[in-house]
Amino acid sequence: MRLRSRWTAAIAFVAVTAISAVTVVGQLPIPVQGQPPQAPQPGQRGGRGQPLPPAPDPPPTVSAIATASPEVTGPGKFFETLMELKPGDDLAHFKYVTKEYFVSGTANGQPYKTRIVIRRPSENGRFSGLVLAESMHPSGNPWMFHFTHTYSMTEGHIGLEILTSATQGFTQFNGERYKDLVTANGQAGEIIAQVGALMKSKRPDNPLAGLPIRKMILAGSSASAAVVVNYLPVHMVQRLADLSPIYDGFLPTSNGANIRMVDVPMIQVPTMREVFQGNGPARLDSDAPGNQFRIYEFAGMAHIDSRDAAAYYPDPCKLPISRFPLAAYMSVALNHLWRWVDAGTVPPHADRYYVDFNSEGDGSLLALDEAGNVKGGIRNPYVDVPTAKFGVPNSGAEPPIKNPHPFLAARGDAAMNQLCGLANYQIDFTPAQLKRLYKDASTYQARVQQRYDELMKAGWALPVYRAVVLGDAAKVKF
């Protein structure tokens, strides 16, 4: 897959990033000339069995509202953050447009000016009324829109990307266009609140003025999930004029922290990586007012989408990289959250990953089945009708490959190990194993189709990804 520029090349890569008091695993930051990549830093992690800390909140107050500029169309090039999408599955195919705006205000006692990006249907009539907001990942990608773009654009949802991190990479890319952008530490929460309040306001500078917004959620993956977690105390205080919530739900993903309770629905999506490391959250599902919460753990899901991220081509890892379709199942979680906040449809409960805390024999703290895949979790055809083992952890190839992606070539072996450590590996079964399990390709494909259709009826698969999953089944060689 090609990426649009050397700047969007950076967004395909990941490393350890520390944000506030929550340690998360994320991407290398946007490259800035003369500065080395950020090193991992220690922090606070969750873990199964750890209690939630108490979280007293000050009284709610009305949030300030950010001021927005007219649409920014120049000078010079727009700083694109969304990874290039494949033809037929891109913004043009879904008749989506990208619009940039500057927003400004005062947060944490200091002025700020930052940018937001709105990805929306070109025709207002196709808008679903639902807005998926996220803080731009420190590396420069709106991962949640990227992960769910097929589902989100099929449904007509709007993607709202908010820049809350350092702006230096923007000014180096196009100083003339972005020279006035400025944010400071400690401003992210209030910026998110003020931008959200703007989107729900009737002010004439609201970029979504005139569109019927029903609900808006805040989501994030890894480092941007930490931004969501750190925003939750702000959420309980900063409110709309009638003191109702600015954001109607939260979706932190690729995150293992034990997260505090809030007064709107939340779905958390840890991955195999967090639980394998002993950092799976202990919090229980609940439908109680003030504690509407689900944890969804998808069997086979890695911390990062190595199927679509260009950095994994050619494969730089010691074990073959996983091609599990993370997007298809992250979208299941998002769909359940939308139905919960918008229609009041209470989502199903799900098993968590089974953990035996015994690595002897199988090398994993996770409980594995006879195929080597994790037991429990939300099921899918890749683990229920398996043709491969999806395992964790992975690491860089030894010796390193000679032709890595240019980003890895520029950053060396350490970056390769970081990148591979965020992805699962995939060990395909041999043709003899496949024949022993399924006899032939047609029998196998029929079983995959039957299982996917069963999972769709149960709410654990979406029609929009059915062709993707069946297409993968058709490629399996017996």
CSV table of C-alpha atoms in Angstrom, one decimal, residues 57-378:
chain,number,residue,atom,x,y,z
A,57,ASP,CA,-15.7,14.8,41.1
A,58,PRO,CA,-16.3,18.6,41.6
A,59,PRO,CA,-19.7,20.0,40.8
A,60,PRO,CA,-20.5,20.1,37.0
A,61,THR,CA,-20.1,23.4,35.3
A,62,VAL,CA,-20.9,24.8,31.8
A,63,SER,CA,-18.0,24.3,29.4
A,64,ALA,CA,-16.6,27.1,27.4
A,65,ILE,CA,-17.0,26.7,23.6
A,66,ALA,CA,-14.2,26.8,21.1
A,67,THR,CA,-14.3,29.3,18.3
A,68,ALA,CA,-13.9,28.0,14.8
A,69,SER,CA,-12.4,29.5,11.7
A,70,PRO,CA,-14.0,29.2,8.3
A,71,GLU,CA,-12.9,26.1,6.4
A,72,VAL,CA,-9.1,26.2,5.9
A,73,THR,CA,-8.2,25.7,2.2
A,74,GLY,CA,-4.6,27.1,2.1
A,75,PRO,CA,-2.0,28.3,1.7
A,76,GLY,CA,-0.2,25.2,0.6
A,77,LYS,CA,-0.9,21.6,1.3
A,78,PHE,CA,-3.2,20.1,3.8
A,79,PHE,CA,-1.5,17.9,6.5
A,80,GLU,CA,-3.2,14.6,5.7
A,81,THR,CA,-3.2,12.2,8.6
A,82,LEU,CA,-5.6,9.4,7.5
A,83,MET,CA,-3.6,6.5,6.0
A,84,GLU,CA,-4.2,6.1,2.3
A,85,LEU,CA,-7.1,3.7,1.7
A,86,LYS,CA,-7.4,1.2,-1.0
A,87,PRO,CA,-9.4,2.2,-4.2
A,88,GLY,CA,-13.0,1.1,-3.8
A,89,ASP,CA,-12.8,1.4,0.0
A,90,ASP,CA,-11.7,5.0,0.2
A,91,LEU,CA,-13.4,8.4,0.9
A,92,ALA,CA,-14.1,9.0,-2.8
A,93,HIS,CA,-15.9,5.6,-3.1
A,94,PHE,CA,-18.2,6.5,-0.2
A,95,LYS,CA,-18.6,10.1,-1.5
A,96,TYR,CA,-16.9,11.5,1.6
A,97,VAL,CA,-15.1,14.9,1.8
A,98,THR,CA,-12.4,16.1,4.2
A,99,LYS,CA,-12.6,19.6,5.7
A,100,GLU,CA,-10.1,21.3,7.9
A,101,TYR,CA,-10.8,24.1,10.5
A,102,PHE,CA,-8.8,25.9,13.1
A,103,VAL,CA,-10.3,26.2,16.6
A,104,SER,CA,-9.2,28.4,19.4
A,105,GLY,CA,-10.0,29.3,23.0
A,106,THR,CA,-8.5,29.2,26.5
A,107,ALA,CA,-7.7,25.9,28.3
A,108,ASN,CA,-5.9,25.4,31.5
A,109,GLY,CA,-5.5,29.1,31.8
A,110,GLN,CA,-3.6,29.5,28.5
A,111,PRO,CA,-4.7,30.3,25.0
A,112,TYR,CA,-4.6,27.6,22.3
A,113,LYS,CA,-5.1,27.4,18.6
A,114,THR,CA,-5.4,23.9,17.1
A,115,ARG,CA,-6.9,22.2,14.1
A,116,ILE,CA,-9.8,19.8,13.6
A,117,VAL,CA,-10.6,17.6,10.6
A,118,ILE,CA,-14.1,16.6,9.7
A,119,ARG,CA,-14.6,13.6,7.4
A,120,ARG,CA,-18.3,13.6,6.3
A,121,PRO,CA,-20.6,12.6,3.5
A,122,SER,CA,-20.6,15.1,0.7
A,123,GLU,CA,-24.4,15.1,0.7
A,124,ASN,CA,-26.0,16.2,4.0
A,125,GLY,CA,-28.9,13.7,3.5
A,126,ARG,CA,-26.5,10.8,3.9
A,127,PHE,CA,-25.4,11.9,7.4
A,128,SER,CA,-26.5,9.4,10.0
A,129,GLY,CA,-26.7,11.9,12.9
A,130,LEU,CA,-23.8,10.2,14.7
A,131,VAL,CA,-20.3,11.7,15.2
A,132,LEU,CA,-17.2,9.7,16.0
A,133,ALA,CA,-14.7,12.0,17.7
A,134,GLU,CA,-11.2,11.2,18.6
A,135,SER,CA,-8.0,13.0,19.6
A,136,MET,CA,-5.4,12.6,16.8
A,137,HIS,CA,-3.0,10.0,17.8
A,138,PRO,CA,0.5,11.5,18.7
A,139,SER,CA,1.8,9.8,15.5
A,140,GLY,CA,-0.6,11.7,13.3
A,141,ASN,CA,-3.4,9.2,12.6
A,142,PRO,CA,-7.1,9.1,13.4
A,143,TRP,CA,-6.9,5.4,14.2
A,144,MET,CA,-10.5,4.8,15.2
A,145,PHE,CA,-11.9,6.3,12.0
A,146,HIS,CA,-9.2,4.4,10.1
A,147,PHE,CA,-10.1,1.1,11.8
A,148,THR,CA,-13.8,1.5,11.2
A,149,HIS,CA,-13.8,3.5,8.0
A,150,THR,CA,-15.7,0.9,5.9
A,151,TYR,CA,-18.4,0.5,8.5
A,152,SER,CA,-18.6,4.2,9.4
A,153,MET,CA,-18.8,5.5,5.9
A,154,THR,CA,-21.3,2.9,4.8
A,155,GLU,CA,-23.5,4.0,7.7
A,156,GLY,CA,-22.9,7.7,7.0
A,157,HIS,CA,-21.2,8.6,10.3
A,158,ILE,CA,-19.0,11.7,10.6
A,159,GLY,CA,-15.4,11.4,11.8
A,160,LEU,CA,-14.1,14.3,13.9
A,161,GLU,CA,-10.4,14.4,14.5
A,162,ILE,CA,-9.1,16.9,17.2
A,163,LEU,CA,-5.4,17.8,17.4
A,164,THR,CA,-4.5,18.0,21.1
A,165,SER,CA,-0.8,17.1,21.0
A,166,ALA,CA,2.3,19.0,19.9
A,167,THR,CA,1.9,21.0,16.7
A,168,GLN,CA,5.6,21.2,15.6
A,169,GLY,CA,5.3,18.5,13.0
A,170,PHE,CA,2.5,20.5,11.3
A,171,THR,CA,4.5,23.7,11.2
A,172,GLN,CA,7.5,22.0,9.8
A,173,PHE,CA,5.3,20.4,7.1
A,174,ASN,CA,3.7,23.7,6.1
A,175,GLY,CA,4.8,26.7,8.2
A,176,GLU,CA,2.8,29.2,6.2
A,177,ARG,CA,-0.5,27.3,6.8
A,178,TYR,CA,0.1,26.1,10.4
A,179,LYS,CA,2.4,28.7,11.9
A,180,ASP,CA,-0.2,30.0,14.4
A,181,LEU,CA,-1.1,26.6,15.9
A,182,VAL,CA,-0.1,26.2,19.5
A,183,THR,CA,-1.1,23.8,22.3
A,184,ALA,CA,0.4,23.2,25.7
A,185,ASN,CA,0.6,20.4,28.2
A,186,GLY,CA,-2.5,20.1,30.3
A,187,GLN,CA,-4.9,21.5,27.7
A,188,ALA,CA,-6.1,18.4,26.0
A,189,GLY,CA,-9.2,17.7,28.2
A,190,GLU,CA,-10.6,21.2,28.0
A,191,ILE,CA,-9.9,21.4,24.2
A,192,ILE,CA,-11.8,18.2,23.7
A,193,ALA,CA,-14.7,19.5,25.8
A,194,GLN,CA,-14.8,22.9,24.1
A,195,VAL,CA,-14.6,21.4,20.6
A,196,GLY,CA,-17.4,18.9,21.5
A,197,ALA,CA,-19.5,21.7,22.9
A,198,LEU,CA,-19.0,23.7,19.6
A,199,MET,CA,-20.2,20.7,17.6
A,200,LYS,CA,-23.4,20.5,19.6
A,201,SER,CA,-24.0,24.2,19.6
A,202,LYS,CA,-26.2,26.3,17.3
A,203,ARG,CA,-23.4,28.9,16.8
A,204,PRO,CA,-22.9,30.0,13.2
A,205,ASP,CA,-19.2,29.1,13.3
A,206,ASN,CA,-20.0,25.4,14.1
A,207,PRO,CA,-18.7,23.5,11.1
A,208,LEU,CA,-21.6,21.1,11.5
A,209,ALA,CA,-24.2,23.8,11.8
A,210,GLY,CA,-27.5,22.8,10.3
A,211,LEU,CA,-26.8,19.0,10.5
A,212,PRO,CA,-29.0,17.0,12.9
A,213,ILE,CA,-26.5,15.6,15.4
A,214,ARG,CA,-28.2,13.0,17.6
A,215,LYS,CA,-25.2,11.6,19.4
A,216,MET,CA,-21.5,12.0,19.6
A,217,ILE,CA,-18.9,9.7,21.2
A,218,LEU,CA,-15.2,10.0,22.0
A,219,ALA,CA,-13.0,7.1,21.0
A,220,GLY,CA,-9.3,6.3,20.9
A,221,SER,CA,-6.8,3.5,20.3
A,222,SER,CA,-3.7,3.0,22.4
A,223,ALA,CA,-2.2,6.4,23.0
A,224,SER,CA,-5.4,8.2,22.0
A,225,ALA,CA,-7.3,5.8,24.2
A,226,ALA,CA,-5.2,7.2,27.1
A,227,VAL,CA,-6.5,10.6,26.1
A,228,VAL,CA,-10.0,9.3,26.4
A,229,VAL,CA,-9.2,7.9,29.9
A,230,ASN,CA,-7.6,11.1,31.0
A,231,TYR,CA,-10.7,13.1,29.7
A,232,LEU,CA,-13.2,11.2,31.8
A,233,PRO,CA,-12.8,13.4,34.9
A,234,VAL,CA,-13.2,16.4,32.7
A,235,HIS,CA,-16.4,14.8,31.2
A,236,MET,CA,-17.9,14.6,34.7
A,237,VAL,CA,-17.4,18.4,35.2
A,238,GLN,CA,-17.5,20.2,31.9
A,239,ARG,CA,-21.0,20.1,30.5
A,240,LEU,CA,-23.4,21.6,28.0
A,241,ALA,CA,-25.5,24.6,29.0
A,242,ASP,CA,-28.2,22.3,30.4
A,243,LEU,CA,-25.5,20.3,32.2
A,244,SER,CA,-26.0,17.3,30.0
A,245,PRO,CA,-22.9,15.4,28.8
A,246,ILE,CA,-21.0,16.7,25.8
A,247,TYR,CA,-20.0,13.2,24.7
A,248,ASP,CA,-22.7,10.5,24.8
A,249,GLY,CA,-20.4,7.5,25.1
A,250,PHE,CA,-16.7,6.4,25.2
A,251,LEU,CA,-14.8,3.7,23.3
A,252,PRO,CA,-11.2,3.2,24.5
A,253,THR,CA,-9.5,0.4,22.6
A,254,SER,CA,-6.1,-1.4,22.6
A,255,ASN,CA,-6.1,-0.3,26.3
A,256,GLY,CA,-5.8,-2.4,29.5
A,257,ALA,CA,-6.3,0.3,32.2
A,258,ASN,CA,-8.9,-0.1,34.9
A,259,ILE,CA,-11.2,2.8,33.9
A,260,ARG,CA,-13.3,4.8,36.2
A,261,MET,CA,-17.1,4.9,36.1
A,262,VAL,CA,-18.9,7.7,34.2
A,263,ASP,CA,-22.6,8.6,33.6
A,264,VAL,CA,-22.8,7.5,29.9
A,265,PRO,CA,-22.2,4.1,28.2
A,266,MET,CA,-18.7,2.9,27.7
A,267,ILE,CA,-17.2,-0.1,25.9
A,268,GLN,CA,-13.5,-0.9,26.4
A,269,VAL,CA,-11.7,-3.1,24.0
A,270,PRO,CA,-8.4,-4.6,25.4
A,271,THR,CA,-6.5,-6.8,23.0
A,272,MET,CA,-4.5,-10.0,23.3
A,273,ARG,CA,-1.3,-8.0,23.9
A,274,GLU,CA,-2.6,-6.2,27.0
A,275,VAL,CA,-4.0,-9.4,28.6
A,276,PHE,CA,-0.9,-11.4,27.7
A,277,GLN,CA,1.2,-8.9,29.5
A,278,GLY,CA,-1.0,-9.2,32.6
A,279,ASN,CA,-2.6,-5.8,32.1
A,280,GLY,CA,-6.1,-6.9,31.3
A,281,PRO,CA,-8.7,-4.8,33.2
A,282,ALA,CA,-10.6,-6.2,36.2
A,283,ARG,CA,-13.7,-4.1,36.0
A,284,LEU,CA,-17.0,-6.0,35.6
A,285,ASP,CA,-19.8,-5.3,33.1
A,286,SER,CA,-22.7,-3.3,34.4
A,287,ASP,CA,-26.0,-1.9,33.3
A,288,ALA,CA,-26.5,0.2,36.4
A,289,PRO,CA,-27.2,3.9,36.0
A,290,GLY,CA,-23.9,5.7,36.2
A,291,ASN,CA,-22.0,2.5,35.4
A,292,GLN,CA,-23.1,1.3,32.0
A,293,PHE,CA,-20.1,-0.6,30.9
A,294,ARG,CA,-18.8,-3.5,28.7
A,295,ILE,CA,-15.5,-5.1,28.1
A,296,TYR,CA,-15.1,-6.7,24.7
A,297,GLU,CA,-12.1,-8.9,24.0
A,298,PHE,CA,-12.0,-10.3,20.5
A,299,ALA,CA,-10.1,-13.6,20.1
A,300,GLY,CA,-7.3,-13.1,17.7
A,301,MET,CA,-7.1,-9.3,17.9
A,302,ALA,CA,-3.7,-7.6,18.1
A,303,HIS,CA,-2.9,-4.2,19.5
A,304,ILE,CA,-2.4,-2.8,16.0
A,305,ASP,CA,-3.8,-3.6,12.6
A,306,SER,CA,-0.9,-5.2,10.8
A,307,ARG,CA,-3.2,-6.3,8.0
A,308,ASP,CA,-3.6,-2.7,6.6
A,309,ALA,CA,-0.6,-0.7,8.0
A,310,ALA,CA,1.9,-0.2,5.3
A,311,ALA,CA,4.8,-0.6,7.7
A,312,TYR,CA,4.3,-4.3,7.8
A,313,TYR,CA,5.0,-4.7,4.1
A,314,PRO,CA,7.5,-6.3,3.6
A,315,ASP,CA,7.1,-8.3,6.8
A,316,PRO,CA,9.9,-7.2,9.2
A,317,CYS,CA,9.1,-9.6,12.0
A,318,LYS,CA,10.6,-12.8,13.4
A,319,LEU,CA,7.4,-14.7,13.1
A,320,PRO,CA,4.9,-14.2,10.1
A,321,ILE,CA,2.8,-11.1,10.9
A,322,SER,CA,-0.9,-11.5,11.6
A,323,ARG,CA,-3.4,-10.6,8.9
A,324,PHE,CA,-6.4,-10.8,11.2
A,325,PRO,CA,-9.0,-8.2,10.1
A,326,LEU,CA,-9.0,-6.0,13.2
A,327,ALA,CA,-11.2,-3.5,11.5
A,328,ALA,CA,-14.1,-5.9,11.1
A,329,TYR,CA,-14.3,-6.6,14.8
A,330,MET,CA,-13.4,-3.1,16.2
A,331,SER,CA,-16.4,-2.0,14.2
A,332,VAL,CA,-18.6,-4.6,16.0
A,333,ALA,CA,-17.8,-2.8,19.3
A,334,LEU,CA,-18.5,0.6,17.8
A,335,ASN,CA,-21.8,-0.6,16.4
A,336,HIS,CA,-22.9,-1.8,19.8
A,337,LEU,CA,-21.9,1.5,21.4
A,338,TRP,CA,-23.9,3.5,18.8
A,339,ARG,CA,-27.0,1.4,19.4
A,340,TRP,CA,-26.6,1.7,23.1
A,341,VAL,CA,-26.2,5.5,23.1
A,342,ASP,CA,-28.6,6.3,20.3
A,343,ALA,CA,-31.4,3.7,20.5
A,344,GLY,CA,-31.0,2.5,24.1
A,345,THR,CA,-30.3,-1.0,22.9
A,346,VAL,CA,-28.4,-2.7,25.7
A,347,PRO,CA,-25.5,-4.6,24.2
A,348,PRO,CA,-24.8,-8.3,25.0
A,349,HIS,CA,-22.3,-9.5,27.5
A,350,ALA,CA,-19.3,-11.5,26.3
A,351,ASP,CA,-16.8,-13.9,27.7
A,352,ARG,CA,-13.3,-12.5,28.4
A,353,TYR,CA,-10.1,-14.2,27.2
A,354,TYR,CA,-9.4,-17.2,29.3
A,355,VAL,CA,-6.2,-16.9,31.3
A,356,ASP,CA,-4.4,-19.8,33.0
A,357,PHE,CA,-1.4,-17.8,34.1
A,358,ASN,CA,0.7,-20.8,33.2
A,359,SER,CA,3.2,-20.4,30.3
A,360,GLU,CA,4.7,-23.8,30.7
A,361,GLY,CA,4.3,-25.8,27.6
A,362,ASP,CA,2.5,-23.2,25.5
A,363,GLY,CA,4.6,-20.1,26.3
A,364,SER,CA,1.5,-18.1,27.1
A,365,LEU,CA,-0.3,-16.8,30.1
A,366,LEU,CA,-3.5,-17.1,28.0
A,367,ALA,CA,-5.4,-20.4,27.9
A,368,LEU,CA,-5.0,-21.8,24.4
A,369,ASP,CA,-7.1,-24.4,22.5
A,370,GLU,CA,-5.7,-27.3,20.5
A,371,ALA,CA,-5.0,-25.0,17.5
A,372,GLY,CA,-3.0,-22.7,19.7
A,373,ASN,CA,-5.6,-19.9,19.7
A,374,VAL,CA,-6.9,-18.1,22.8
A,375,LYS,CA,-9.9,-19.6,24.5
A,376,GLY,CA,-12.8,-17.4,25.4
A,377,GLY,CA,-13.3,-13.8,24.2
A,378,ILE,CA,-15.7,-12.9,21.4
